Coordinates of C-alpha atoms and ligand atoms in Angstrom, one line a residue:
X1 CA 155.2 17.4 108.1
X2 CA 154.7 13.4 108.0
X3 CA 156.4 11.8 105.5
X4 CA 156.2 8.1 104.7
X5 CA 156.8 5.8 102.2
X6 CA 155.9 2.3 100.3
X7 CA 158.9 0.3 99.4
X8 CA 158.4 -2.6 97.5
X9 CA 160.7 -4.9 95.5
X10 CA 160.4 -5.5 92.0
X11 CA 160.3 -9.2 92.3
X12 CA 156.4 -10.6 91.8
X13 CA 153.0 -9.2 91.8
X14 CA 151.8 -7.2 94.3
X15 CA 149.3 -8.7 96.2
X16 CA 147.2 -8.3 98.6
X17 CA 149.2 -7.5 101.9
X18 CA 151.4 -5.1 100.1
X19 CA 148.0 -3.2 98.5
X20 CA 147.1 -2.8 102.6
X21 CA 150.1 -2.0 103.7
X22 CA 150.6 0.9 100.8
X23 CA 146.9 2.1 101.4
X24 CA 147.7 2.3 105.3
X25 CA 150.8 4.5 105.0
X26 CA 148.8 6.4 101.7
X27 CA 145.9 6.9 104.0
X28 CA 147.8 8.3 106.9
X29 CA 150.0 11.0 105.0
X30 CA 147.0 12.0 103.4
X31 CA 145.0 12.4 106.9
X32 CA 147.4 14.6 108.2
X33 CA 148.5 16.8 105.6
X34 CA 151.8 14.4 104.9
X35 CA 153.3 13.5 101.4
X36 CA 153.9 9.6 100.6
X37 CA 156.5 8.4 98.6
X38 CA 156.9 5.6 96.4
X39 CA 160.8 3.8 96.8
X40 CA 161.7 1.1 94.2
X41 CA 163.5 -1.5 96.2
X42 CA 165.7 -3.2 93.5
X43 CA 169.3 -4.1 95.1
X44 CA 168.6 -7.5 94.1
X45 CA 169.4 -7.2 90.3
X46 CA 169.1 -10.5 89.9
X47 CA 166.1 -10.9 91.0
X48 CA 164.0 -8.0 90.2
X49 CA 162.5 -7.3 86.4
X50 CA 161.3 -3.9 85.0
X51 CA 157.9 -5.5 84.6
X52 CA 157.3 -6.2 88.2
X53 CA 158.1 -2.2 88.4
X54 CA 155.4 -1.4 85.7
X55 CA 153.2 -3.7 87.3
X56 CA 154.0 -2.2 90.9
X57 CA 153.0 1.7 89.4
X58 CA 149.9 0.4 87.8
X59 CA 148.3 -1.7 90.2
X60 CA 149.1 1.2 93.1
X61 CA 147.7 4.1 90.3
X62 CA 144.6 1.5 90.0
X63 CA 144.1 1.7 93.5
X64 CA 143.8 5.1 93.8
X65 CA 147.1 6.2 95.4
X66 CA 149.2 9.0 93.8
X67 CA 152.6 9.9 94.6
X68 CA 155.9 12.3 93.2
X69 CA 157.8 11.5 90.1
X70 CA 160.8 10.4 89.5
X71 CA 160.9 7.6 92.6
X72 CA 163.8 6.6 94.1
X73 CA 165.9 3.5 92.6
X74 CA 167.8 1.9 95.1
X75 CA 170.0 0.6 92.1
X76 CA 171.5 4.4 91.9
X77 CA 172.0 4.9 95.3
X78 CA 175.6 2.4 95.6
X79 CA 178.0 5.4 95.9
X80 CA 175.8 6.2 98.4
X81 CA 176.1 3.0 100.4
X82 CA 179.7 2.5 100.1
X83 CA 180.1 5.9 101.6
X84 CA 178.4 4.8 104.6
X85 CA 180.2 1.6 104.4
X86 CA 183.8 3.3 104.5
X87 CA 182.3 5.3 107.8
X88 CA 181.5 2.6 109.5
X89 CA 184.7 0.6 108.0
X90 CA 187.3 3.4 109.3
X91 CA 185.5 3.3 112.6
X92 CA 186.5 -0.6 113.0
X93 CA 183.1 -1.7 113.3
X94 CA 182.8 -3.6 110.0
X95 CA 184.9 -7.3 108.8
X96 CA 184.8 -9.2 105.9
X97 CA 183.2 -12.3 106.0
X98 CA 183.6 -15.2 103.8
X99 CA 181.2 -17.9 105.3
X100 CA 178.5 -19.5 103.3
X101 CA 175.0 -20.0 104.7
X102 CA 175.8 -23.8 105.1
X103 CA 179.3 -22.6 106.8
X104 CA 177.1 -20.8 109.2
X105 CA 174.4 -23.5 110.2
X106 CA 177.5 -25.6 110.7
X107 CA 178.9 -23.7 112.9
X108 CA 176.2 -22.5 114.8
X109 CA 175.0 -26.0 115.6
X110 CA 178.7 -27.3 116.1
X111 CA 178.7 -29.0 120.0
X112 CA 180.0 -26.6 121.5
X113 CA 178.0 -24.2 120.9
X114 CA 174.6 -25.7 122.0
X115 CA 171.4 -24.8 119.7
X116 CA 171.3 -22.5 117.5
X117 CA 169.7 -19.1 118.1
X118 CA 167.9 -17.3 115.2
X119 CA 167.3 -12.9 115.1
X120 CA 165.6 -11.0 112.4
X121 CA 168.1 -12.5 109.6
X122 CA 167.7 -16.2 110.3
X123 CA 170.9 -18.3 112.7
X124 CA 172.8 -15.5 114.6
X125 CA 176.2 -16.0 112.9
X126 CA 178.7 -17.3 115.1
X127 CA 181.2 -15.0 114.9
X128 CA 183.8 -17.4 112.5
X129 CA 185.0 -14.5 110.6
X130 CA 185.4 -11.9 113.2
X131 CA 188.8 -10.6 114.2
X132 CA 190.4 -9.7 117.4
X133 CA 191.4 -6.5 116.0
X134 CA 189.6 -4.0 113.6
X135 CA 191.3 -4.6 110.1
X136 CA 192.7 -1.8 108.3
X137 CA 193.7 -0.3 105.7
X138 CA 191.0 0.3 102.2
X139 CA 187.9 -0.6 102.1
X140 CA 187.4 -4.1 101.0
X141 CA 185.5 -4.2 97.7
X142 CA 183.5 -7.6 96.3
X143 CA 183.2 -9.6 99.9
X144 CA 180.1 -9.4 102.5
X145 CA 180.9 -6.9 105.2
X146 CA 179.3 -7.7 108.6
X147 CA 178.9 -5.3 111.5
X148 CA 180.9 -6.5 114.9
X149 CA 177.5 -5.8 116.9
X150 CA 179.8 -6.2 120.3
X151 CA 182.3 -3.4 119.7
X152 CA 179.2 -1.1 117.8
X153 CA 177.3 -1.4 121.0
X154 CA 180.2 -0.4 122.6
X155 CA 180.2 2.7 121.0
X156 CA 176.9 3.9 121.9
X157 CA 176.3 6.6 124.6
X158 CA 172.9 6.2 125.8
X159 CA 170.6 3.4 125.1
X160 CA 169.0 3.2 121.5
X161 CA 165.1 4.0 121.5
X162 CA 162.3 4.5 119.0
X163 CA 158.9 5.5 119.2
X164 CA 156.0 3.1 118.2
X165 CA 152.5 3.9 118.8
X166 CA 153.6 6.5 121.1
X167 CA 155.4 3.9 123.2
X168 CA 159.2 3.9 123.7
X169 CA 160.9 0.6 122.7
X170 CA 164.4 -0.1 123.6
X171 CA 166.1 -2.5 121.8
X172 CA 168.2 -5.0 124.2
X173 CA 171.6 -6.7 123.9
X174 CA 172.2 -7.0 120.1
X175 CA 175.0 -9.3 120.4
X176 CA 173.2 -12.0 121.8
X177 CA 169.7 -11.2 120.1
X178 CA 170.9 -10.1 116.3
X179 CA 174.4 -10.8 116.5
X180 CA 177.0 -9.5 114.0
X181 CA 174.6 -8.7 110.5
X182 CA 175.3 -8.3 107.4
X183 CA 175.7 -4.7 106.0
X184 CA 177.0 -5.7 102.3
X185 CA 176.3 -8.4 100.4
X186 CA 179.2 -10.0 97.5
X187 CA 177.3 -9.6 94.6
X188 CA 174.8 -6.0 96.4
X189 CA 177.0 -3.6 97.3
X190 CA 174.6 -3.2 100.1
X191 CA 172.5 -5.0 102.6
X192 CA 168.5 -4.8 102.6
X193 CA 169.6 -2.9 106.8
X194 CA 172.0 -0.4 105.6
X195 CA 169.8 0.4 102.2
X196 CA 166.7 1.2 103.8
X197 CA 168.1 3.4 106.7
X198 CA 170.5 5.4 104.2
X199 CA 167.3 6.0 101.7
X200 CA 164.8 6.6 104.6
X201 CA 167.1 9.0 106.2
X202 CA 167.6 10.9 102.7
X203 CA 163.9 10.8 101.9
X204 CA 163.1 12.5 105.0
X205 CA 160.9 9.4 106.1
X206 CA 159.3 10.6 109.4
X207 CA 157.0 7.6 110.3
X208 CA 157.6 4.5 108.3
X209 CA 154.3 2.0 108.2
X210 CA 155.3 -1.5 107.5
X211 CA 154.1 -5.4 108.3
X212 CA 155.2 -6.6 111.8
X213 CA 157.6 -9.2 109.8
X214 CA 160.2 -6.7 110.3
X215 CA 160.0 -5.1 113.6
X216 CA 162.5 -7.5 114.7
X217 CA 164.9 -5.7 112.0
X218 CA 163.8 -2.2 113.5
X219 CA 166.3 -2.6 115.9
X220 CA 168.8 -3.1 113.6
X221 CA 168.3 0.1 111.8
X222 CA 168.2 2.1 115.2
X223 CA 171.8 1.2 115.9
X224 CA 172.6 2.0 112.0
X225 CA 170.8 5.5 112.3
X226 CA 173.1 6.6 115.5
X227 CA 175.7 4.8 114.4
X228 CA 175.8 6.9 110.8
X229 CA 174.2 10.2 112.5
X230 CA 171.0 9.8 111.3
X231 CA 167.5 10.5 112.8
X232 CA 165.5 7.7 113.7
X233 CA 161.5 7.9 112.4
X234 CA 158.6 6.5 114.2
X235 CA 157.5 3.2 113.7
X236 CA 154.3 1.4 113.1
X237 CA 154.2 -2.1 112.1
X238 CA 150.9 -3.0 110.8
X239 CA 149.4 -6.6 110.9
X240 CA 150.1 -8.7 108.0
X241 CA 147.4 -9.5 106.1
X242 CA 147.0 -13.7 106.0
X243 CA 145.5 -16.4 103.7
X244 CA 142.2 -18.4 104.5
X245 CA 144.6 -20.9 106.7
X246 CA 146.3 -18.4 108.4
X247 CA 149.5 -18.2 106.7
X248 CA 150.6 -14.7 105.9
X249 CA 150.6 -14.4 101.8
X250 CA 153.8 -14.5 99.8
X251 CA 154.9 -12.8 96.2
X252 CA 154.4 -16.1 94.5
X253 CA 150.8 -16.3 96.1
X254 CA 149.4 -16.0 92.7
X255 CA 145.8 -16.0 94.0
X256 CA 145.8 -12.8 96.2
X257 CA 147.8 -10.7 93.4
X258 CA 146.1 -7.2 92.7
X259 CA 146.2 -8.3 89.1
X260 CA 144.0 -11.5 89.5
X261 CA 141.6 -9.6 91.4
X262 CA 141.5 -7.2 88.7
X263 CA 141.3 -9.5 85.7
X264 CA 138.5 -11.3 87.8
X265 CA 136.4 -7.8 88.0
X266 CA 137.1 -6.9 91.8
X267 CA 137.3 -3.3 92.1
X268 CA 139.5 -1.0 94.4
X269 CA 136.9 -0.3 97.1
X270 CA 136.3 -4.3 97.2
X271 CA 140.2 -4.5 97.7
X272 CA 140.2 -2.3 100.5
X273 CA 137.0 -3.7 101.9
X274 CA 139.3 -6.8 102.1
X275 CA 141.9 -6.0 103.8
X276 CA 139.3 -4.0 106.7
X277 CA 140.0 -0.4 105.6
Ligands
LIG301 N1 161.6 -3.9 100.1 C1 161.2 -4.2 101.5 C2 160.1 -5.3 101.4 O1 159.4 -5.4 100.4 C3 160.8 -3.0 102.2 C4 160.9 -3.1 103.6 C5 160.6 -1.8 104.3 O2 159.5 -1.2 104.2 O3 161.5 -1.3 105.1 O4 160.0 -6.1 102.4

């Protein structure tokens, strides 16, 4: 059975582009017989607010989508995470890293070092914190834990693969194109990468339908899911929905938030007329 899911973050309005993308993956379970879930994306505690999540149920209820009761809370799930942290932490494959973001652009732009290259998370870090040798001993708690992307490739097999559209798509040389991400964050517990695949793999998440912003991160949660022993879903990322000048629309785009529309009168078919469904 298809199963997929809408996973928003409690951190602004819904608006537009997240009522398409939850309508899309709605649509599709219900075409084939599927089930859709509903995942509360909240790792950030400082950023999210229990009335973005009311907001988030009532604008998607008002647009005509139903899903199960209780959702998911990634803010339950951290035992969760850190168990898949210690896996991955006994196998050698994560470090501690203490750089700041400036550290990082410094570094990656130092002479030597030519320009620097960005992947899915922004400037590829350069590498500043990672050892020669695997540290050992207890899991490190309170520090940002990044992946050595090198020595994890090293580990794998065969090639990594997923499906979209019924094409395969085979991620290529990770070191040089994503370089060593982040997997958990000081003040998280856990990285957005190792969140999603841990809670898509225990939802049962068959096909996940998301905007083409992160099919570059794709390939970073294919390596997690073999890495960890999980299955890996199909993918479809959807085209994101943009503004009058082009530019794709962001939480604090007040404007396109399901809310306006609806205080202004706009009805659901309207909204989905909007967005081409
Ligand atoms: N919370 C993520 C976002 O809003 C979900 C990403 C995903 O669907 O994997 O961008």
């Amino acid at each position: 059975m298809l199963i997929t899911r809408f996973a928003p973050s409690p951190t602004g309005p819904l608006h537009l582009g997240h009522a398409y993308s939850a309508m899309l993956a709605h649509d599709r379970a219900r075409a084939e017989g599927g089930r859709f879930l509903l995942r509360i994306d909240d790792l950030d505690q400082t950023r999210c607010r229990p009335e973005w999540e009311a907001q988030i149920f009532d604008d998607l209820a008002w647009l005509g989508l139903d899903w199960p009761r209780p959702v998911l809370r990634q803010s339950t799930r951290l035992p969760r995470y850190r168990a898949a942290l210690k896996t991955l932490w006994d196998r050698g494959l994560l470090y501690p890293c203490t750089c700041t973001r400036a550290d990082i652009r410094a570094a990656a732009s130092a002479p030597q070092e030519g320009a620097p290259l960005f992947g899915p998370d922004g400037v590829i870090y350069p590498g500043t914190c990672r050892p020669m040798i695997p540290p050992q001993g207890a899991l490190p708690q309170n520090c940002a834990l990044r992946l050595d992307m090198a020595r994890a490739c090293e580990t794998l097999d065969t090639p990594l693969f997923y499906l979209e559209k019924g094409h395969t798509v085979t991620p290529q040389d990770l070191p040089h194109t994503v370089g060593d991400v982040v997997l958990a964050r000081r003040e998280m517990g856990a990285s957005y990468h190792l969140s999603v695949v841990l809670d898509d793999a225990d939802q049962g998440i068959t096909h996940v339908i998301r905007g083409e912003d992160l099919r570059e991160a794709t390939q970073i949660h294919v390596l997690l899911q073999r890495l960890l022993g999980l299955p890996t879903p199909a993918y479809h990322h959807h085209a994101l929905i943009r503004d009058d000048a082009g530019k794709r629309l962001a939480k604090r785009d007040d404007a396109r938030a399901i809310a306006t529309y609806r205080a202004d009168g706009v009805n659901p078919r309207d909204i989905r007329a909007m967005v081409g469904l």
